[in-house]
Amino acid sequence: MLDSTTSKIIAGLVVHKIFCKPNKELEKRIKEQEEREQQELDREFEKANRISKECDELIAGLKAKGYLKPDPQPDNKEDEGTWKDTLLGFFGLIGMILFLVWLFS
């Protein structure tokens, strides 16, 4: 009767459908737990947003009153080395070359 693989799979699915009925109460409790956890996360998220907004308002108020310096405007200049940095790099390179010449001679 069950000589082909397809008929075995179909028989297994039928047996599974008949004997493995889902536990509705367990699914309901799991869903309720997930909903409670999501509500808790939403409350924490709202609390964090409210605190962040209050901090931003306080900082803006302090800046308006002059207690805090305004944010520095970013300049678009890249950090350029001074002539002292260039000179130091040049002498460092000469020093390494002289060391290698001394080492291998």
Backbone as JSON Lines, residues from 0, in Angstrom:
{"i":0,"aa":"M","n":[0.82,-1.19,0.0],"ca":[0.0,0.0,0.0],"c":[0.87,1.27,0.0]}
{"i":1,"aa":"L","n":[1.88,1.33,0.89],"ca":[2.74,2.5,0.97],"c":[4.08,2.2,0.3]}
{"i":2,"aa":"D","n":[4.05,2.0,-1.0],"ca":[5.27,1.63,-1.67],"c":[6.01,2.83,-2.26]}
{"i":3,"aa":"S","n":[5.35,3.92,-2.52],"ca":[6.05,5.07,-3.09],"c":[6.33,6.12,-2.02]}
{"i":4,"aa":"T","n":[7.32,6.93,-2.29],"ca":[7.71,7.99,-1.35],"c":[6.61,9.02,-1.2]}
{"i":5,"aa":"T","n":[5.94,9.35,-2.29],"ca":[4.87,10.35,-2.25],"c":[3.73,9.89,-1.35]}
{"i":6,"aa":"S","n":[3.36,8.63,-1.46],"ca":[2.26,8.14,-0.63],"c":[2.68,8.1,0.84]}
{"i":7,"aa":"K","n":[3.96,7.86,1.12],"ca":[4.45,7.89,2.51],"c":[4.39,9.31,3.06]}
{"i":8,"aa":"I","n":[4.75,10.28,2.24],"ca":[4.7,11.67,2.69],"c":[3.26,12.09,2.95]}
{"i":9,"aa":"I","n":[2.36,11.72,2.06],"ca":[0.94,12.07,2.24],"c":[0.39,11.4,3.49]}
{"i":10,"aa":"A","n":[0.74,10.14,3.71],"ca":[0.27,9.43,4.9],"c":[0.82,10.09,6.16]}
{"i":11,"aa":"G","n":[2.08,10.51,6.12],"ca":[2.66,11.19,7.28],"c":[1.96,12.5,7.57]}
{"i":12,"aa":"L","n":[1.63,13.25,6.53],"ca":[0.91,14.5,6.72],"c":[-0.48,14.29,7.29]}
{"i":13,"aa":"V","n":[-1.16,13.24,6.82],"ca":[-2.5,12.94,7.34],"c":[-2.42,12.56,8.81]}
{"i":14,"aa":"V","n":[-1.46,11.71,9.17],"ca":[-1.3,11.3,10.56],"c":[-0.94,12.51,11.42]}
{"i":15,"aa":"H","n":[-0.08,13.36,10.92],"ca":[0.31,14.56,11.66],"c":[-0.9,15.47,11.87]}
{"i":16,"aa":"K","n":[-1.71,15.63,10.85],"ca":[-2.88,16.5,10.94],"c":[-3.89,15.95,11.94]}
{"i":17,"aa":"I","n":[-4.03,14.64,11.99],"ca":[-5.03,14.03,12.89],"c":[-4.56,14.05,14.34]}
{"i":18,"aa":"F","n":[-3.31,13.65,14.59],"ca":[-2.85,13.45,15.96],"c":[-2.13,14.65,16.57]}
{"i":19,"aa":"C","n":[-1.65,15.56,15.78],"ca":[-0.89,16.69,16.31],"c":[-1.71,17.97,16.2]}
{"i":20,"aa":"K","n":[-2.69,18.07,17.03],"ca":[-3.53,19.27,17.02],"c":[-2.82,20.37,17.81]}
{"i":21,"aa":"P","n":[-2.89,21.59,17.33],"ca":[-2.22,22.68,18.04],"c":[-2.87,22.97,19.38]}
{"i":22,"aa":"N","n":[-2.05,23.37,20.32],"ca":[-2.52,23.72,21.65],"c":[-2.93,25.19,21.62]}
{"i":23,"aa":"K","n":[-4.23,25.43,21.52],"ca":[-4.74,26.79,21.39],"c":[-4.46,27.62,22.64]}
{"i":24,"aa":"E","n":[-4.57,27.01,23.8],"ca":[-4.34,27.75,25.05],"c":[-2.88,28.21,25.14]}
{"i":25,"aa":"L","n":[-1.97,27.32,24.78],"ca":[-0.55,27.67,24.81],"c":[-0.25,28.79,23.81]}
{"i":26,"aa":"E","n":[-0.79,28.68,22.61],"ca":[-0.59,29.72,21.6],"c":[-1.15,31.05,22.08]}
{"i":27,"aa":"K","n":[-2.29,31.01,22.75],"ca":[-2.93,32.23,23.25],"c":[-2.05,32.88,24.33]}
{"i":28,"aa":"R","n":[-1.51,32.06,25.25],"ca":[-0.65,32.6,26.3],"c":[0.63,33.19,25.73]}
{"i":29,"aa":"I","n":[1.2,32.51,24.74],"ca":[2.42,33.01,24.11],"c":[2.15,34.35,23.42]}
{"i":30,"aa":"K","n":[1.03,34.44,22.72],"ca":[0.67,35.67,22.03],"c":[0.45,36.8,23.03]}
{"i":31,"aa":"E","n":[-0.24,36.52,24.15],"ca":[-0.47,37.54,25.17],"c":[0.86,38.0,25.78]}
{"i":32,"aa":"Q","n":[1.76,37.06,26.03],"ca":[3.07,37.41,26.58],"c":[3.84,38.3,25.62]}
{"i":33,"aa":"E","n":[3.82,37.97,24.33],"ca":[4.5,38.78,23.34],"c":[3.89,40.18,23.27]}
{"i":34,"aa":"E","n":[2.56,40.28,23.37],"ca":[1.91,41.58,23.35],"c":[2.3,42.41,24.57]}
{"i":35,"aa":"R","n":[2.37,41.77,25.75],"ca":[2.78,42.49,26.96],"c":[4.22,42.99,26.83]}
{"i":36,"aa":"E","n":[5.1,42.15,26.31],"ca":[6.49,42.55,26.13],"c":[6.6,43.7,25.14]}
{"i":37,"aa":"Q","n":[5.81,43.65,24.06],"ca":[5.84,44.72,23.07],"c":[5.32,46.02,23.67]}
{"i":38,"aa":"Q","n":[4.27,45.94,24.5],"ca":[3.75,47.14,25.15],"c":[4.78,47.72,26.11]}
{"i":39,"aa":"E","n":[5.49,46.87,26.83],"ca":[6.53,47.33,27.74],"c":[7.65,48.02,26.96]}
{"i":40,"aa":"L","n":[8.05,47.43,25.84],"ca":[9.07,48.05,25.01],"c":[8.6,49.4,24.47]}
{"i":41,"aa":"D","n":[7.34,49.47,24.07],"ca":[6.8,50.74,23.57],"c":[6.81,51.8,24.66]}
{"i":42,"aa":"R","n":[6.45,51.42,25.89],"ca":[6.47,52.38,26.99],"c":[7.89,52.88,27.26]}
{"i":43,"aa":"E","n":[8.86,51.97,27.26],"ca":[10.25,52.35,27.48],"c":[10.75,53.26,26.36]}
{"i":44,"aa":"F","n":[10.34,52.96,25.13],"ca":[10.76,53.77,24.0],"c":[10.18,55.17,24.11]}
{"i":45,"aa":"E","n":[8.9,55.28,24.47],"ca":[8.28,56.59,24.65],"c":[8.95,57.37,25.78]}
{"i":46,"aa":"K","n":[9.29,56.67,26.85],"ca":[9.96,57.31,27.98],"c":[11.32,57.86,27.55]}
{"i":47,"aa":"A","n":[12.07,57.06,26.8],"ca":[13.38,57.5,26.32],"c":[13.24,58.69,25.37]}
{"i":48,"aa":"N","n":[12.23,58.66,24.51],"ca":[12.01,59.78,23.6],"c":[11.66,61.05,24.36]}
{"i":49,"aa":"R","n":[10.83,60.92,25.38],"ca":[10.43,62.08,26.18],"c":[11.64,62.68,26.91]}
{"i":50,"aa":"I","n":[12.47,61.83,27.49],"ca":[13.66,62.3,28.19],"c":[14.62,62.97,27.21]}
{"i":51,"aa":"S","n":[14.79,62.39,26.04],"ca":[15.67,62.97,25.03],"c":[15.16,64.34,24.59]}
{"i":52,"aa":"K","n":[13.86,64.45,24.41],"ca":[13.27,65.73,24.01],"c":[13.46,66.78,25.1]}
{"i":53,"aa":"E","n":[13.27,66.39,26.36],"ca":[13.47,67.32,27.47],"c":[14.92,67.78,27.54]}
{"i":54,"aa":"C","n":[15.85,66.87,27.33],"ca":[17.28,67.23,27.34],"c":[17.6,68.21,26.21]}
{"i":55,"aa":"D","n":[17.05,67.95,25.03],"ca":[17.29,68.86,23.91],"c":[16.73,70.25,24.21]}
{"i":56,"aa":"E","n":[15.55,70.31,24.84],"ca":[14.96,71.6,25.19],"c":[15.81,72.32,26.23]}
{"i":57,"aa":"L","n":[16.31,71.58,27.22],"ca":[17.17,72.2,28.24],"c":[18.46,72.74,27.63]}
{"i":58,"aa":"I","n":[19.06,71.97,26.75],"ca":[20.3,72.41,26.1],"c":[20.04,73.65,25.25]}
{"i":59,"aa":"A","n":[18.93,73.65,24.52],"ca":[18.6,74.82,23.7],"c":[18.37,76.04,24.59]}
{"i":60,"aa":"G","n":[17.71,75.85,25.73],"ca":[17.49,76.96,26.66],"c":[18.79,77.5,27.23]}
{"i":61,"aa":"L","n":[19.71,76.61,27.59],"ca":[21.0,77.04,28.13],"c":[21.83,77.76,27.07]}
{"i":62,"aa":"K","n":[21.75,77.29,25.83],"ca":[22.47,77.98,24.76],"c":[21.87,79.36,24.51]}
{"i":63,"aa":"A","n":[20.54,79.46,24.59],"ca":[19.88,80.75,24.36],"c":[20.24,81.74,25.46]}
{"i":64,"aa":"K","n":[20.39,81.28,26.68],"ca":[20.74,82.17,27.79],"c":[22.23,82.47,27.83]}
{"i":65,"aa":"G","n":[23.02,81.74,27.07],"ca":[24.45,82.01,27.02],"c":[25.27,81.19,27.98]}
{"i":66,"aa":"Y","n":[24.66,80.23,28.66],"ca":[25.42,79.4,29.59],"c":[26.26,78.36,28.85]}
{"i":67,"aa":"L","n":[25.82,77.98,27.68],"ca":[26.57,77.02,26.87],"c":[26.97,77.69,25.57]}
{"i":68,"aa":"K","n":[28.13,77.34,25.08],"ca":[28.57,77.86,23.79],"c":[27.8,77.13,22.69]}
{"i":69,"aa":"P","n":[27.48,77.82,21.63],"ca":[26.81,77.12,20.52],"c":[27.77,76.1,19.89]}
{"i":70,"aa":"D","n":[27.19,75.15,19.22],"ca":[28.01,74.13,18.57],"c":[28.94,74.78,17.56]}
{"i":71,"aa":"P","n":[30.2,74.38,17.55],"ca":[31.11,74.98,16.57],"c":[30.71,74.56,15.16]}
{"i":72,"aa":"Q","n":[30.83,75.51,14.26],"ca":[30.52,75.22,12.86],"c":[31.67,74.43,12.26]}
{"i":73,"aa":"P","n":[31.37,73.33,11.63],"ca":[32.46,72.53,11.06],"c":[33.08,73.27,9.88]}
{"i":74,"aa":"D","n":[34.38,73.35,9.9],"ca":[35.05,73.95,8.76],"c":[35.41,72.85,7.77]}
{"i":75,"aa":"N","n":[35.4,73.2,6.55],"ca":[35.63,72.2,5.51],"c":[37.1,72.03,5.17]}
{"i":76,"aa":"K","n":[37.94,72.75,5.88],"ca":[39.37,72.6,5.64],"c":[39.86,71.29,6.26]}
{"i":77,"aa":"E","n":[40.68,70.63,5.5],"ca":[41.28,69.42,6.05],"c":[42.46,69.83,6.92]}
{"i":78,"aa":"D","n":[42.78,68.98,7.87],"ca":[43.91,69.28,8.73],"c":[45.19,69.22,7.91]}
{"i":79,"aa":"E","n":[45.8,70.37,7.76],"ca":[47.04,70.43,7.01],"c":[48.19,70.54,7.99]}
{"i":80,"aa":"G","n":[49.25,69.83,7.69],"ca":[50.41,69.87,8.55],"c":[51.14,71.2,8.41]}
{"i":81,"aa":"T","n":[51.78,71.6,9.45],"ca":[52.56,72.84,9.4],"c":[53.95,72.53,8.85]}
{"i":82,"aa":"W","n":[54.73,73.57,8.65],"ca":[56.08,73.36,8.14],"c":[56.93,72.6,9.14]}
{"i":83,"aa":"K","n":[56.57,72.71,10.43],"ca":[57.33,71.97,11.44],"c":[57.08,70.46,11.3]}
{"i":84,"aa":"D","n":[55.83,70.09,11.01],"ca":[55.53,68.67,10.81],"c":[56.27,68.13,9.59]}
{"i":85,"aa":"T","n":[56.3,68.92,8.53],"ca":[57.0,68.5,7.32],"c":[58.49,68.33,7.57]}
{"i":86,"aa":"L","n":[59.07,69.28,8.28],"ca":[60.49,69.22,8.59],"c":[60.82,68.01,9.46]}
{"i":87,"aa":"L","n":[59.97,67.75,10.44],"ca":[60.17,66.6,11.31],"c":[60.11,65.3,10.52]}
{"i":88,"aa":"G","n":[59.15,65.18,9.61],"ca":[59.04,63.99,8.78],"c":[60.24,63.83,7.87]}
{"i":89,"aa":"F","n":[60.72,64.93,7.33],"ca":[61.89,64.89,6.44],"c":[63.12,64.39,7.18]}
{"i":90,"aa":"F","n":[63.37,64.95,8.37],"ca":[64.53,64.52,9.14],"c":[64.37,63.09,9.66]}
{"i":91,"aa":"G","n":[63.16,62.68,9.94],"ca":[62.93,61.3,10.33],"c":[63.26,60.35,9.21]}
{"i":92,"aa":"L","n":[62.88,60.7,7.98],"ca":[63.18,59.88,6.82],"c":[64.69,59.8,6.58]}
{"i":93,"aa":"I","n":[65.37,60.93,6.68],"ca":[66.83,60.93,6.52],"c":[67.48,60.08,7.61]}
{"i":94,"aa":"G","n":[66.97,60.17,8.83],"ca":[67.52,59.37,9.92],"c":[67.36,57.88,9.67]}
{"i":95,"aa":"M","n":[66.2,57.46,9.15],"ca":[65.99,56.04,8.86],"c":[66.93,55.57,7.75]}
{"i":96,"aa":"I","n":[67.11,56.4,6.73],"ca":[68.0,56.01,5.64],"c":[69.43,55.87,6.15]}
{"i":97,"aa":"L","n":[69.9,56.82,6.95],"ca":[71.25,56.73,7.51],"c":[71.41,55.51,8.41]}
{"i":98,"aa":"F","n":[70.38,55.18,9.19],"ca":[70.44,54.0,10.04],"c":[70.57,52.73,9.2]}
{"i":99,"aa":"L","n":[69.79,52.63,8.11],"ca":[69.87,51.44,7.26],"c":[71.22,51.35,6.56]}
{"i":100,"aa":"V","n":[71.77,52.49,6.13],"ca":[73.1,52.48,5.51],"c":[74.13,52.01,6.52]}
{"i":101,"aa":"W","n":[74.08,52.51,7.74],"ca":[75.02,52.09,8.78],"c":[74.85,50.62,9.12]}
{"i":102,"aa":"L","n":[73.59,50.14,9.16],"ca":[73.3,48.76,9.53],"c":[73.84,47.78,8.5]}
{"i":103,"aa":"F","n":[73.7,48.09,7.23],"ca":[74.1,47.15,6.19],"c":[75.51,47.4,5.65]}
{"i":104,"aa":"S","n":[76.25,48.33,6.21],"ca":[77.61,48.55,5.71],"c":[78.64,47.86,6.57]}
